Amino acid sequence: MTDTTFYEASFEEPVLRRDIAATCRLFGLYRLAHIDDGRITVRMPGGVLAKPDDVAFGDMRASDAVFVADGAECDPEGRVDADTLAAHRAILAARPEIMVVFEVTGGAAAAVACGPEGLLPISQFSLQFYNRIGTEELAGPGDNLAAGKRAADALGQHPALMRKGRGMLVVGRTIPEVFVLMFYLVRSCQVQVPAVTGGAELVLPSHEVAEYTAQQYERDPTPGGKREWPALLRLLDRTNPGYTN
């Protein structure tokens, strides 16, 4: 049983592995990602920890996380996509204050990313990203390093990035923080897709209201994910035993 009396950010490898596995299991549980339509990369001394592409989100265990050393294009067995790894590493290099990059490339996230409107401020979920999400246009052929730099430049100082033709990406200081950000970003997309395709005229808030709401999220003194993570780990202990192995 996981000790979830309280949650404090830890960057020890066993905790990072557990939290990577928990994030994947939760996205599988909520049916927000499947096998390889989502990837997570976590900064570590000497390299990164990453979810392998050959493990379904709902089956991920702590021991499945793959360590890729600095300077290696990918892991020796090729279980981590080299293009995605290059982009995530470039973002980590450009943003030293963040520790985690999380990307979802399927479902509603991909649908919104390929549309012309971008993410619309039409729900409480999406207002926290108002004017706080970068846009990366679909890139042509090029090496992984150049593609990674484009993604990092497009993200800038935002917490989220819409990658045209791919999906959504978020960054954060801890794994729980990126889980919560991505959860609500995907929920925003799930609200937007039927709202737009339904054909009704959408009611959008004023710039002042949207900006005020986004600033309310930013002013919250509690680190992202700190409130939610203990409860989410307890949920996994009940429904997904074995994820910590």
Short mmCIF file of N, CA, C and O in Angstrom, two decimals, residues 11 13 16 41-49 66-74 85 89 92 99:
data_model
loop_
_atom_site.label_atom_id
_atom_site.label_comp_id
_atom_site.label_asym_id
_atom_site.label_seq_id
_atom_site.Cartn_x
_atom_site.Cartn_y
_atom_site.Cartn_z
N PHE A 11 12.54 13.74 -6.02
CA PHE A 11 13.20 13.45 -7.28
C PHE A 11 14.11 12.23 -7.16
O PHE A 11 15.02 12.03 -7.94
N GLU A 13 14.80 8.36 -7.66
CA GLU A 13 14.38 7.52 -8.79
C GLU A 13 13.20 6.60 -8.47
O GLU A 13 12.28 6.49 -9.30
N LEU A 16 10.08 8.72 -8.66
CA LEU A 16 9.82 9.14 -10.04
C LEU A 16 9.25 7.99 -10.85
O LEU A 16 8.30 8.16 -11.63
N THR A 41 8.49 12.20 -20.25
CA THR A 41 9.93 12.22 -20.08
C THR A 41 10.26 13.04 -18.84
O THR A 41 9.76 14.15 -18.68
N VAL A 42 11.11 12.49 -17.97
CA VAL A 42 11.43 13.11 -16.68
C VAL A 42 12.94 13.30 -16.57
O VAL A 42 13.71 12.36 -16.79
N ARG A 43 13.35 14.49 -16.22
CA ARG A 43 14.77 14.81 -16.05
C ARG A 43 15.36 14.02 -14.88
O ARG A 43 14.75 13.95 -13.79
N MET A 44 16.54 13.46 -15.10
CA MET A 44 17.27 12.73 -14.06
C MET A 44 18.74 13.11 -14.12
O MET A 44 19.22 13.53 -15.17
N PRO A 45 19.49 12.96 -13.04
CA PRO A 45 20.93 13.15 -13.14
C PRO A 45 21.53 12.17 -14.17
O PRO A 45 21.33 10.96 -14.08
N GLY A 46 22.20 12.71 -15.16
CA GLY A 46 22.84 11.87 -16.16
C GLY A 46 21.97 11.39 -17.28
O GLY A 46 22.42 10.64 -18.16
N GLY A 47 20.69 11.81 -17.30
CA GLY A 47 19.81 11.35 -18.37
C GLY A 47 18.36 11.65 -18.08
O GLY A 47 18.03 12.58 -17.34
N VAL A 48 17.48 10.84 -18.67
CA VAL A 48 16.04 11.00 -18.46
C VAL A 48 15.40 9.64 -18.24
O VAL A 48 15.93 8.60 -18.68
N LEU A 49 14.26 9.64 -17.57
CA LEU A 49 13.39 8.47 -17.50
C LEU A 49 12.24 8.69 -18.46
O LEU A 49 11.70 9.79 -18.54
N VAL A 66 12.10 3.59 -18.69
CA VAL A 66 13.40 3.37 -19.33
C VAL A 66 14.31 4.56 -19.06
O VAL A 66 13.91 5.71 -19.25
N PHE A 67 15.53 4.28 -18.63
CA PHE A 67 16.53 5.33 -18.44
C PHE A 67 17.32 5.48 -19.73
O PHE A 67 17.84 4.51 -20.27
N VAL A 68 17.40 6.72 -20.23
CA VAL A 68 18.19 7.02 -21.43
C VAL A 68 19.26 8.03 -21.01
O VAL A 68 18.95 9.13 -20.56
N ALA A 69 20.50 7.64 -21.17
CA ALA A 69 21.61 8.46 -20.72
C ALA A 69 21.79 9.68 -21.60
O ALA A 69 21.46 9.66 -22.80
N ASP A 70 22.32 10.75 -21.02
CA ASP A 70 22.66 11.93 -21.80
C ASP A 70 23.61 11.54 -22.93
O ASP A 70 24.55 10.76 -22.72
N GLY A 71 23.37 12.08 -24.10
CA GLY A 71 24.21 11.80 -25.25
C GLY A 71 23.75 10.63 -26.09
O GLY A 71 24.16 10.49 -27.25
N ALA A 72 22.89 9.77 -25.55
CA ALA A 72 22.36 8.64 -26.31
C ALA A 72 21.14 9.09 -27.09
O ALA A 72 20.24 9.74 -26.54
N GLU A 73 21.07 8.75 -28.38
CA GLU A 73 19.92 9.16 -29.19
C GLU A 73 18.64 8.51 -28.71
O GLU A 73 17.57 9.11 -28.76
N CYS A 74 18.74 7.27 -28.28
CA CYS A 74 17.58 6.58 -27.69
C CYS A 74 18.13 5.45 -26.82
O CYS A 74 19.34 5.26 -26.70
N LEU A 85 11.72 11.86 -28.06
CA LEU A 85 12.76 12.05 -27.05
C LEU A 85 13.59 13.29 -27.33
O LEU A 85 13.90 14.07 -26.43
N ARG A 89 13.78 16.46 -24.83
CA ARG A 89 15.08 16.88 -24.30
C ARG A 89 15.38 18.34 -24.63
O ARG A 89 15.94 19.07 -23.81
N LEU A 92 13.44 20.41 -22.19
CA LEU A 92 14.07 20.38 -20.87
C LEU A 92 15.33 21.25 -20.84
O LEU A 92 15.60 21.94 -19.85
N MET A 99 10.91 19.87 -14.84
CA MET A 99 11.50 18.54 -14.70
C MET A 99 10.81 17.50 -15.58
O MET A 99 11.36 16.42 -15.79
#
